[in-house]
């Protein structure tokens, strides 16, 4: 565009009836939010169209003025979308930038748009709409990540790997089972997202500055037009509430924590020492000095983004802490935290989905590692309980001696000759070798939610039906 008076018009023309001079330059800088809240332009315009339509329907403004306003707002929307809108810092925020441009476009009718509303309910509306859309996007992205894991889990329902506790080899599990652990985590994140959408699905517009309004507005009408379930119930709470933003950040922080655990596992698994997975070239980088290296940069950055998201959560909690009701300008600091966390979360989920889909799984390395570290010791103890009738504590002791012997001989449990095992306990027979392999160990763990391939397949079927 921009002929424009919007550049020269200061915000003080919008609210400055009782102010003698324009804002000091520092005041303008600390006060302005347009640098970041211009991201809300589409929500702002949608909200204003719904508000103007309701005002006309209620006979508060004329149909002609409403038509001019709606037409002008649509013009502004295409100006902004096509990059032909000049945002002005003097006009403080997105609300006043849009309204000032509307005045230039349609003249005095523009002044009727702000009837029966305030920037306090307006910003609450714009931001809620934005967060709602972001939550919907997050829901979809998590569904994509879960789908990637389900495919890998299916492919590797039988691939044995070491299961760890304390990052020490514990018992053999399948890679499919390990993948399904992440499906559970991201599935919980997704249900948190769904709950958050339900929580915030109330329309703030019409709360006005804080006390509601004397105009005969219809808040149910605007709520419906904007796709909300219903209007909020208390006007004071409406303009002072940022729970929806904090909920988004908490969900992002928890999902980020999950993503960072996965990132850490990928970093460990892709070391030459582990060699469980090989990242695709698309998600790794080389070293400028050490030609042999393949670095898991994307995973490391996902791990780091979590720190950033946590920072945003703590920042907004701290901004809101101790604020008296209702609106305070402190609350303007809410948006950058949410925008930054949303960008980090989206990137982290997208990068992880790509890594999970693309990485090559080295089943031979995993299987070899699964068999080392006496990972089937528990199976030996369980066999002694089942087949020789020993109490578990005694079986544990016997097994401990077998492990010590194998360790001193530098071999695996399955490599101990039967005579050695019988010297430790006479009831051991050669049948024991059936449970000392990693495959037998894994196949035996058929308890609900266990690592047996049949159980893993049941888990996959459960989630396929829900994804
Ligand atoms: N830019 C403001 C914000 O982001 C809009 C609301 C301003 N309201 C006010 N009474 N100054 O919170």
CSV table of C-alpha atoms and ligand atoms in Angstrom, one decimal:
chain,number,residue,atom,x,y,z
A,1,UNK,CA,0.0,0.0,0.0
A,2,UNK,CA,0.8,2.5,1.7
A,3,UNK,CA,-0.3,6.0,1.2
A,4,UNK,CA,-0.3,6.7,4.6
A,5,UNK,CA,-1.4,8.6,7.3
A,6,UNK,CA,-0.9,5.5,9.5
A,7,UNK,CA,2.8,6.3,9.6
A,8,UNK,CA,2.3,9.7,10.9
A,9,UNK,CA,-0.6,9.0,13.1
A,10,UNK,CA,0.6,8.2,16.6
A,11,UNK,CA,-1.2,5.9,19.0
A,12,UNK,CA,-1.9,8.9,21.0
A,13,UNK,CA,-4.5,10.0,18.4
A,14,UNK,CA,-6.3,6.8,19.1
A,15,UNK,CA,-6.5,7.0,22.9
A,16,UNK,CA,-4.9,10.3,23.6
A,17,UNK,CA,-7.8,12.7,24.1
A,18,UNK,CA,-6.5,13.8,27.4
A,19,UNK,CA,-2.8,13.6,26.6
A,20,UNK,CA,-1.1,16.8,25.6
A,21,UNK,CA,2.0,15.4,23.8
A,22,UNK,CA,3.1,12.2,22.0
A,23,UNK,CA,5.0,9.5,23.8
A,24,UNK,CA,8.6,9.8,24.5
A,25,UNK,CA,10.8,7.7,22.3
A,26,UNK,CA,11.7,5.3,25.1
A,27,UNK,CA,8.1,5.0,26.1
A,28,UNK,CA,7.2,4.2,22.5
A,29,UNK,CA,9.9,1.5,22.4
A,30,UNK,CA,8.9,-0.2,25.6
A,31,UNK,CA,5.2,0.1,24.9
A,32,UNK,CA,5.1,-1.1,21.4
A,33,UNK,CA,4.3,-4.8,20.7
A,34,UNK,CA,3.7,-4.5,16.9
A,35,UNK,CA,7.2,-6.1,16.3
A,36,UNK,CA,5.8,-9.4,17.5
A,37,UNK,CA,2.0,-9.2,17.7
A,38,UNK,CA,1.7,-8.5,14.0
A,39,UNK,CA,1.7,-12.3,13.9
A,40,UNK,CA,-1.9,-12.0,15.1
A,41,UNK,CA,-3.2,-10.0,12.1
A,42,UNK,CA,-5.4,-12.8,10.7
A,43,UNK,CA,-7.0,-13.5,14.1
A,44,UNK,CA,-7.4,-9.7,14.8
A,45,UNK,CA,-9.2,-9.2,11.5
A,46,UNK,CA,-11.4,-12.3,11.9
A,47,UNK,CA,-12.4,-11.2,15.4
A,48,UNK,CA,-13.2,-7.7,14.2
A,49,UNK,CA,-15.4,-9.0,11.3
A,50,UNK,CA,-17.3,-11.2,13.8
A,51,UNK,CA,-17.7,-8.3,16.2
A,52,UNK,CA,-18.9,-5.8,13.6
A,53,UNK,CA,-21.3,-8.3,12.2
A,54,UNK,CA,-22.7,-8.9,15.6
A,55,UNK,CA,-23.0,-5.1,16.3
A,56,UNK,CA,-25.0,-4.7,13.1
A,57,UNK,CA,-27.2,-7.7,13.9
A,58,UNK,CA,-28.0,-6.2,17.3
A,59,UNK,CA,-28.7,-2.8,15.7
A,60,UNK,CA,-25.8,-1.2,17.5
A,61,UNK,CA,-24.2,0.0,14.2
A,62,UNK,CA,-25.9,0.3,10.9
A,63,UNK,CA,-25.7,-2.3,8.2
A,64,UNK,CA,-24.0,0.1,5.8
A,65,UNK,CA,-21.3,0.9,8.4
A,66,UNK,CA,-20.8,-2.8,9.0
A,67,UNK,CA,-20.5,-3.5,5.3
A,68,UNK,CA,-17.8,-0.8,5.0
A,69,UNK,CA,-16.0,-2.1,8.0
A,70,UNK,CA,-16.0,-5.7,6.7
A,71,UNK,CA,-14.9,-4.7,3.3
A,72,UNK,CA,-12.1,-2.5,4.7
A,73,UNK,CA,-10.9,-5.3,7.0
A,74,UNK,CA,-10.8,-7.8,4.1
A,75,UNK,CA,-8.8,-5.2,2.1
A,76,UNK,CA,-6.3,-4.9,5.0
A,77,UNK,CA,-6.1,-8.7,5.3
A,78,UNK,CA,-5.0,-9.0,1.6
A,79,UNK,CA,-2.6,-6.0,2.0
A,80,UNK,CA,-0.9,-7.7,4.9
A,81,UNK,CA,-0.9,-11.1,3.3
A,82,UNK,CA,0.7,-9.7,0.2
A,83,UNK,CA,3.3,-7.8,2.1
A,84,UNK,CA,1.8,-4.4,1.2
A,85,UNK,CA,1.1,-3.2,4.6
A,86,UNK,CA,3.3,-0.8,6.5
A,87,UNK,CA,3.3,-1.5,10.2
A,88,UNK,CA,3.9,1.5,12.4
A,89,UNK,CA,5.5,1.3,15.8
A,90,UNK,CA,3.9,4.5,16.8
A,91,UNK,CA,0.6,2.7,16.5
A,92,UNK,CA,1.8,0.3,19.3
A,93,UNK,CA,0.1,-2.9,18.4
A,94,UNK,CA,-1.7,-5.0,15.8
A,95,UNK,CA,-5.1,-3.8,16.9
A,96,UNK,CA,-4.4,-0.1,16.4
A,97,UNK,CA,-2.4,-0.7,13.2
A,98,UNK,CA,-5.4,-2.4,11.7
A,99,UNK,CA,-7.9,0.2,13.0
A,100,UNK,CA,-5.9,3.2,11.9
A,101,UNK,CA,-5.6,1.7,8.4
A,102,UNK,CA,-9.3,1.0,8.4
A,103,UNK,CA,-9.9,4.7,9.1
A,104,UNK,CA,-7.8,5.7,6.1
A,105,UNK,CA,-9.6,3.2,3.9
A,106,UNK,CA,-13.3,3.8,4.9
A,107,UNK,CA,-13.3,7.0,6.9
A,108,UNK,CA,-15.5,7.7,10.0
A,109,UNK,CA,-17.3,4.4,9.9
A,110,UNK,CA,-14.1,2.8,11.1
A,111,UNK,CA,-14.5,4.6,14.5
A,112,UNK,CA,-17.7,2.5,15.1
A,113,UNK,CA,-15.8,-0.8,15.1
A,114,UNK,CA,-14.5,-0.4,18.6
A,115,UNK,CA,-18.0,0.0,20.1
A,116,UNK,CA,-18.6,-2.4,23.0
A,117,UNK,CA,-15.1,-3.8,23.1
A,118,UNK,CA,-11.6,-2.9,24.4
A,119,UNK,CA,-8.2,-3.9,23.4
A,120,UNK,CA,-8.2,-6.1,26.5
A,121,UNK,CA,-10.8,-8.5,25.3
A,122,UNK,CA,-9.5,-8.0,21.7
A,123,UNK,CA,-6.0,-9.2,22.5
A,124,UNK,CA,-7.4,-12.0,24.7
A,125,UNK,CA,-9.4,-13.1,21.6
A,126,UNK,CA,-6.7,-12.8,19.1
A,127,UNK,CA,-4.2,-14.7,21.3
A,128,UNK,CA,-6.6,-17.5,22.1
A,129,UNK,CA,-7.5,-18.0,18.5
A,130,UNK,CA,-3.8,-18.2,17.7
A,131,UNK,CA,-3.0,-20.6,20.5
A,132,UNK,CA,-6.0,-22.8,19.5
A,133,UNK,CA,-4.7,-23.0,16.0
A,134,UNK,CA,-1.2,-23.8,17.2
A,135,UNK,CA,-2.6,-26.6,19.5
A,136,UNK,CA,-4.4,-28.0,16.5
A,137,UNK,CA,-1.2,-28.0,14.5
A,138,UNK,CA,0.6,-29.6,17.4
A,139,UNK,CA,-2.0,-32.3,17.6
A,140,UNK,CA,-1.5,-33.2,13.9
A,141,UNK,CA,2.3,-33.1,14.2
A,142,UNK,CA,2.2,-35.5,17.2
A,143,UNK,CA,0.0,-37.8,15.2
A,144,UNK,CA,2.6,-37.8,12.4
A,145,UNK,CA,5.4,-38.6,14.9
A,146,UNK,CA,3.3,-41.4,16.5
A,147,UNK,CA,2.7,-42.8,13.0
A,148,UNK,CA,6.4,-42.8,12.3
A,149,UNK,CA,7.0,-44.8,15.5
A,150,UNK,CA,4.2,-47.2,14.8
A,151,UNK,CA,5.8,-48.0,11.4
A,152,UNK,CA,9.3,-48.6,13.0
A,153,UNK,CA,7.7,-50.6,15.8
A,154,UNK,CA,5.9,-52.9,13.3
A,155,UNK,CA,9.1,-53.4,11.3
A,156,UNK,CA,11.1,-54.2,14.5
A,157,UNK,CA,8.5,-56.0,16.6
A,158,UNK,CA,11.0,-58.9,16.8
A,159,UNK,CA,14.4,-57.1,16.7
A,160,UNK,CA,16.1,-57.7,20.0
A,161,UNK,CA,18.0,-54.9,21.8
A,162,UNK,CA,19.3,-54.5,25.3
A,163,UNK,CA,16.8,-52.8,27.6
A,164,UNK,CA,18.5,-50.5,30.1
A,165,UNK,CA,18.1,-49.3,33.6
A,166,UNK,CA,20.7,-46.8,34.9
A,167,UNK,CA,21.9,-47.0,31.3
A,168,UNK,CA,23.3,-50.4,32.3
A,169,UNK,CA,22.2,-53.5,30.4
A,170,UNK,CA,19.1,-54.9,32.2
A,171,UNK,CA,17.1,-57.3,30.2
A,172,UNK,CA,16.6,-57.9,26.5
A,173,UNK,CA,13.7,-56.0,24.9
A,174,UNK,CA,12.6,-55.5,21.4
A,175,UNK,CA,13.3,-52.3,19.5
A,176,UNK,CA,9.6,-52.3,18.6
A,177,UNK,CA,8.7,-52.3,22.3
A,178,UNK,CA,11.1,-49.4,22.9
A,179,UNK,CA,9.5,-47.5,20.0
A,180,UNK,CA,6.1,-48.1,21.5
A,181,UNK,CA,7.3,-46.5,24.8
A,182,UNK,CA,7.6,-43.3,22.9
A,183,UNK,CA,4.2,-43.8,21.3
A,184,UNK,CA,2.8,-43.8,24.8
A,185,UNK,CA,4.6,-40.6,25.7
A,186,UNK,CA,3.6,-38.7,22.6
A,187,UNK,CA,0.1,-40.1,22.9
A,188,UNK,CA,-0.1,-38.5,26.4
A,189,UNK,CA,1.2,-35.3,25.0
A,190,UNK,CA,-1.5,-35.4,22.3
A,191,UNK,CA,-4.3,-36.0,24.8
A,192,UNK,CA,-3.0,-33.0,26.9
A,193,UNK,CA,-3.2,-31.0,23.7
A,194,UNK,CA,-6.8,-32.1,23.2
A,195,UNK,CA,-7.8,-31.2,26.7
A,196,UNK,CA,-6.1,-27.8,26.4
A,197,UNK,CA,-8.2,-27.1,23.2
A,198,UNK,CA,-11.3,-27.9,25.2
A,199,UNK,CA,-10.3,-25.7,28.1
A,200,UNK,CA,-9.6,-22.7,25.9
A,201,UNK,CA,-12.6,-23.1,23.7
A,202,UNK,CA,-14.5,-20.1,25.1
A,203,UNK,CA,-14.8,-16.7,23.4
A,204,UNK,CA,-13.4,-13.7,25.3
A,205,UNK,CA,-14.8,-11.0,23.0
A,206,UNK,CA,-17.5,-8.9,24.7
A,207,UNK,CA,-15.8,-8.9,28.1
A,208,UNK,CA,-14.8,-5.4,27.0
A,209,UNK,CA,-12.2,-3.6,29.3
A,210,UNK,CA,-13.1,-5.8,32.3
A,211,UNK,CA,-16.7,-5.2,33.3
A,212,UNK,CA,-18.7,-6.1,30.3
A,213,UNK,CA,-20.7,-3.5,28.4
A,214,UNK,CA,-24.0,-1.6,28.5
A,215,UNK,CA,-24.5,-2.2,24.7
A,216,UNK,CA,-27.0,-5.0,23.9
A,217,UNK,CA,-24.3,-7.3,22.4
A,218,UNK,CA,-24.7,-11.0,21.7
A,219,UNK,CA,-21.6,-12.8,22.9
A,220,UNK,CA,-23.1,-16.2,22.0
A,221,UNK,CA,-23.3,-15.0,18.4
A,222,UNK,CA,-19.6,-13.9,18.2
A,223,UNK,CA,-18.5,-17.1,20.0
A,224,UNK,CA,-20.3,-19.2,17.4
A,225,UNK,CA,-19.0,-17.2,14.5
A,226,UNK,CA,-15.4,-17.6,15.7
A,227,UNK,CA,-15.7,-21.3,16.2
A,228,UNK,CA,-15.8,-21.3,20.0
A,229,UNK,CA,-18.0,-23.6,22.0
A,230,UNK,CA,-19.4,-20.8,24.2
A,231,UNK,CA,-18.5,-17.3,25.6
A,232,UNK,CA,-16.4,-17.0,28.8
A,233,UNK,CA,-18.5,-16.5,31.9
A,234,UNK,CA,-16.7,-13.8,33.9
A,235,UNK,CA,-15.5,-10.6,32.2
A,236,UNK,CA,-12.9,-9.9,34.9
A,237,UNK,CA,-11.3,-13.3,34.5
A,238,UNK,CA,-11.6,-13.1,30.8
A,239,UNK,CA,-9.3,-10.2,30.4
A,240,UNK,CA,-6.8,-11.3,33.1
A,241,UNK,CA,-6.6,-15.0,32.1
A,242,UNK,CA,-3.6,-16.3,30.3
A,243,UNK,CA,-4.0,-19.9,31.5
A,244,UNK,CA,-4.4,-21.0,27.9
A,245,UNK,CA,-1.0,-19.7,27.0
A,246,UNK,CA,0.6,-21.3,30.1
A,247,UNK,CA,-1.1,-24.6,29.4
A,248,UNK,CA,0.3,-24.5,25.9
A,249,UNK,CA,3.8,-23.8,27.3
A,250,UNK,CA,3.4,-26.6,29.9
A,251,UNK,CA,2.4,-29.1,27.3
A,252,UNK,CA,5.2,-27.9,25.1
A,253,UNK,CA,7.6,-28.3,28.0
A,254,UNK,CA,6.5,-31.9,28.7
A,255,UNK,CA,6.6,-32.8,25.1
A,256,UNK,CA,10.0,-31.2,24.8
A,257,UNK,CA,11.2,-33.2,27.7
A,258,UNK,CA,10.0,-36.4,25.9
A,259,UNK,CA,11.7,-35.2,22.7
A,260,UNK,CA,14.9,-34.5,24.5
A,261,UNK,CA,15.0,-38.0,26.0
A,262,UNK,CA,14.6,-39.5,22.5
A,263,UNK,CA,17.2,-37.0,21.2
A,264,UNK,CA,19.6,-38.2,23.9
A,265,UNK,CA,19.0,-41.8,23.0
A,266,UNK,CA,19.6,-41.1,19.3
A,267,UNK,CA,22.9,-39.3,20.2
A,268,UNK,CA,24.0,-42.4,22.2
A,269,UNK,CA,22.7,-45.0,19.8
A,270,UNK,CA,24.5,-43.3,16.8
A,271,UNK,CA,28.0,-43.3,18.4
A,272,UNK,CA,30.4,-45.8,16.9
A,273,UNK,CA,30.6,-47.4,20.3
A,274,UNK,CA,26.9,-48.3,20.3
A,275,UNK,CA,26.3,-48.3,16.6
A,276,UNK,CA,22.6,-49.2,17.1
A,277,UNK,CA,21.4,-46.7,14.5
A,278,UNK,CA,22.8,-44.7,11.6
A,279,UNK,CA,21.2,-41.3,11.0
A,280,UNK,CA,20.5,-40.4,7.4
A,281,UNK,CA,22.7,-37.8,5.8
A,282,UNK,CA,19.6,-35.5,5.8
A,283,UNK,CA,19.7,-35.3,9.6
A,284,UNK,CA,23.4,-35.3,10.4
A,285,UNK,CA,26.4,-33.2,9.5
A,286,UNK,CA,30.1,-33.8,8.9
A,287,UNK,CA,32.9,-32.3,10.8
A,288,UNK,CA,35.0,-29.6,9.1
A,289,UNK,CA,38.2,-31.0,10.6
A,290,UNK,CA,37.6,-34.8,11.3
A,291,UNK,CA,36.5,-36.5,8.1
A,292,UNK,CA,35.4,-39.7,9.8
A,293,UNK,CA,32.6,-37.9,11.8
A,294,UNK,CA,28.9,-37.9,11.3
A,295,UNK,CA,27.3,-35.7,13.9
A,296,UNK,CA,23.8,-36.0,15.2
A,297,UNK,CA,23.3,-32.2,15.1
A,298,UNK,CA,19.5,-32.3,14.6
A,299,UNK,CA,19.1,-34.6,17.7
A,300,UNK,CA,21.4,-32.3,19.7
A,301,UNK,CA,19.4,-29.3,18.7
A,302,UNK,CA,16.1,-31.0,19.6
A,303,UNK,CA,17.7,-31.7,23.0
A,304,UNK,CA,18.6,-28.0,23.3
A,305,UNK,CA,15.2,-26.6,22.2
A,306,UNK,CA,13.8,-28.1,25.3
A,307,UNK,CA,15.8,-25.7,27.4
A,308,UNK,CA,14.4,-22.8,25.5
A,309,UNK,CA,10.8,-24.0,25.8
A,310,UNK,CA,11.3,-24.5,29.6
A,311,UNK,CA,12.6,-21.0,29.8
A,312,UNK,CA,9.4,-19.6,28.1
A,313,UNK,CA,7.2,-21.5,30.5
A,314,UNK,CA,9.0,-20.1,33.5
A,315,UNK,CA,9.1,-16.7,32.0
A,316,UNK,CA,5.3,-16.5,31.5
A,317,UNK,CA,4.5,-18.1,34.9
A,318,UNK,CA,6.7,-15.4,36.4
A,319,UNK,CA,5.2,-12.6,34.4
A,320,UNK,CA,1.7,-13.6,35.6
A,321,UNK,CA,2.6,-14.3,39.2
A,322,UNK,CA,1.3,-11.7,41.5
A,323,UNK,CA,-0.6,-9.6,38.9
A,324,UNK,CA,-3.7,-8.0,40.4
A,325,UNK,CA,-6.9,-8.5,38.4
A,326,UNK,CA,-7.8,-7.6,35.8
A,327,UNK,CA,-5.6,-6.6,32.8
A,328,UNK,CA,-2.1,-5.2,33.3
A,329,UNK,CA,0.3,-4.3,30.6
A,330,UNK,CA,2.7,-7.0,31.9
A,331,UNK,CA,0.6,-9.4,30.0
A,332,UNK,CA,1.8,-8.0,26.7
A,333,UNK,CA,5.0,-10.0,27.4
A,334,UNK,CA,3.0,-13.3,27.0
A,335,UNK,CA,3.2,-13.5,23.2
A,336,UNK,CA,6.9,-13.7,22.4
A,337,UNK,CA,7.3,-16.6,24.9
A,338,UNK,CA,4.5,-18.6,23.2
A,339,UNK,CA,5.6,-17.7,19.7
A,340,UNK,CA,9.2,-18.8,20.4
A,341,UNK,CA,8.2,-22.0,22.2
A,342,UNK,CA,5.7,-22.9,19.4
A,343,UNK,CA,8.4,-22.5,16.8
A,344,UNK,CA,10.9,-24.6,18.8
A,345,UNK,CA,8.3,-27.3,19.4
A,346,UNK,CA,7.2,-27.5,15.8
A,347,UNK,CA,10.8,-27.7,14.6
A,348,UNK,CA,11.7,-30.3,17.2
A,349,UNK,CA,8.7,-32.6,16.3
A,350,UNK,CA,9.3,-32.2,12.6
A,351,UNK,CA,13.1,-33.0,13.0
A,352,UNK,CA,12.3,-36.0,15.2
A,353,UNK,CA,9.7,-37.4,12.9
A,354,UNK,CA,12.2,-37.2,10.0
A,355,UNK,CA,15.0,-38.8,12.1
A,356,UNK,CA,12.8,-41.7,13.3
A,357,UNK,CA,11.5,-42.4,9.7
A,358,UNK,CA,15.0,-42.2,8.1
A,359,UNK,CA,17.4,-43.8,10.5
A,360,UNK,CA,18.9,-47.2,9.7
A,361,UNK,CA,18.5,-49.6,12.5
A,362,UNK,CA,21.5,-52.0,12.9
A,363,UNK,CA,19.7,-55.1,14.2
A,364,UNK,CA,22.8,-57.2,14.3
A,365,UNK,CA,24.6,-54.7,16.6
A,366,UNK,CA,21.5,-54.4,18.8
A,367,UNK,CA,21.2,-58.2,19.1
A,368,UNK,CA,24.9,-58.7,19.9
A,369,UNK,CA,24.6,-56.0,22.6
A,370,UNK,CA,21.4,-57.5,23.9
A,371,UNK,CA,23.2,-60.8,24.7
A,372,UNK,CA,26.1,-59.2,26.4
A,373,UNK,CA,26.2,-58.1,30.0
A,374,UNK,CA,24.3,-61.2,31.3
A,375,UNK,CA,21.0,-59.7,30.2
A,376,UNK,CA,19.3,-63.1,30.6
A,377,UNK,CA,20.3,-63.6,34.2
A,378,UNK,CA,16.7,-62.9,35.3
A,379,UNK,CA,15.6,-65.6,32.9
A,380,UNK,CA,17.8,-68.1,34.6
A,381,UNK,CA,16.5,-67.1,38.0
A,382,UNK,CA,12.9,-67.4,36.7
A,383,UNK,CA,13.7,-70.8,35.3
A,384,UNK,CA,14.9,-72.0,38.7
A,385,UNK,CA,11.7,-70.8,40.3
A,386,UNK,CA,9.5,-72.4,37.6
A,387,UNK,CA,11.3,-75.6,36.9
A,388,UNK,CA,13.2,-76.3,40.1
A,389,UNK,CA,10.7,-74.9,42.6
A,390,UNK,CA,13.2,-72.5,44.2
A,391,UNK,CA,12.0,-69.4,46.0
A,392,UNK,CA,12.9,-66.3,43.9
A,393,UNK,CA,15.4,-65.0,46.5
A,394,UNK,CA,17.3,-68.3,46.4
A,395,UNK,CA,17.1,-68.5,42.6
A,396,UNK,CA,18.5,-64.9,42.5
A,397,UNK,CA,21.5,-66.0,44.7
A,398,UNK,CA,22.2,-69.1,42.5
A,399,UNK,CA,22.0,-67.0,39.4
A,400,UNK,CA,24.4,-64.5,40.9
A,401,UNK,CA,27.0,-67.3,41.4
A,402,UNK,CA,26.5,-68.4,37.8
A,403,UNK,CA,27.1,-64.8,36.6
A,404,UNK,CA,30.2,-64.6,38.7
A,405,UNK,CA,31.5,-67.8,37.2
A,406,UNK,CA,30.8,-66.7,33.7
A,407,UNK,CA,32.5,-63.4,34.4
A,408,UNK,CA,35.6,-65.1,35.7
A,409,UNK,CA,35.7,-67.3,32.6
A,410,UNK,CA,35.0,-64.4,30.3
A,411,UNK,CA,32.0,-66.0,28.7
A,412,UNK,CA,28.2,-65.5,28.5
A,413,UNK,CA,25.8,-67.5,30.7
A,414,UNK,CA,24.7,-69.6,27.7
A,415,UNK,CA,28.3,-70.6,27.1
A,416,UNK,CA,28.8,-72.1,30.6
A,417,UNK,CA,28.9,-75.9,30.3
A,418,UNK,CA,26.1,-77.8,32.0
A,419,UNK,CA,28.5,-79.3,34.5
A,420,UNK,CA,29.5,-75.9,35.7
A,421,UNK,CA,25.8,-74.9,36.2
A,422,UNK,CA,25.0,-78.2,38.0
A,423,UNK,CA,27.9,-77.6,40.3
A,424,UNK,CA,26.1,-74.4,41.4
A,425,UNK,CA,22.7,-76.1,41.6
A,426,UNK,CA,22.1,-79.8,40.9
A,427,UNK,CA,18.6,-79.3,39.6
A,428,UNK,CA,19.7,-77.4,36.6
A,429,UNK,CA,19.1,-79.4,33.4
A,430,UNK,CA,20.0,-78.7,29.7
A,431,UNK,CA,16.5,-77.4,29.2
A,432,UNK,CA,17.8,-74.2,30.8
A,433,UNK,CA,19.7,-73.3,27.6
A,434,UNK,CA,16.2,-72.6,26.0
A,435,UNK,CA,15.7,-69.5,28.2
A,436,UNK,CA,19.3,-68.2,28.1
A,437,UNK,CA,19.0,-66.9,24.5
A,438,UNK,CA,17.8,-63.3,24.1
A,439,UNK,CA,15.0,-64.4,21.7
A,440,UNK,CA,13.6,-66.8,24.3
A,441,UNK,CA,13.9,-64.2,27.0
A,442,UNK,CA,12.0,-61.7,25.0
A,443,UNK,CA,9.3,-64.2,23.7
A,444,UNK,CA,8.6,-65.3,27.3
A,445,UNK,CA,7.6,-61.8,28.5
A,446,UNK,CA,4.0,-62.0,27.4
A,447,UNK,CA,2.5,-60.2,30.4
A,448,UNK,CA,0.2,-57.4,29.4
A,449,UNK,CA,2.4,-54.5,28.2
A,450,UNK,CA,5.5,-56.7,28.1
A,451,UNK,CA,8.2,-56.9,25.5
A,452,UNK,CA,7.2,-60.2,23.7
A,453,UNK,CA,6.6,-59.6,20.0
A,454,UNK,CA,3.0,-60.8,20.4
A,455,UNK,CA,2.5,-58.1,23.0
A,456,UNK,CA,4.2,-55.4,21.0
A,457,UNK,CA,1.9,-56.3,18.1
A,458,UNK,CA,-1.1,-55.9,20.4
A,459,UNK,CA,0.2,-52.5,21.5
A,460,UNK,CA,0.7,-51.5,17.9
A,461,UNK,CA,-2.9,-52.6,16.9
A,462,UNK,CA,-4.3,-50.6,19.9
A,463,UNK,CA,-2.5,-47.4,18.7
A,464,UNK,CA,-3.2,-47.9,15.0
A,465,UNK,CA,-6.9,-47.9,15.9
A,466,UNK,CA,-6.4,-44.6,17.7
A,467,UNK,CA,-4.1,-42.7,15.4
B,1,LIG,N1,-0.8,-4.7,23.0
B,1,LIG,C1,-1.6,-5.1,24.2
B,1,LIG,C2,-1.2,-6.5,24.7
B,1,LIG,O1,-0.6,-7.2,24.0
B,1,LIG,C3,-3.0,-5.0,23.9
B,1,LIG,C4,-3.9,-4.7,25.0
B,1,LIG,C5,-3.6,-3.3,25.5
B,1,LIG,N2,-4.6,-2.9,26.4
B,1,LIG,C6,-4.4,-1.8,27.1
B,1,LIG,N3,-5.3,-1.5,28.0
B,1,LIG,N4,-3.3,-1.1,27.0
B,1,LIG,O2,-1.6,-6.9,25.8
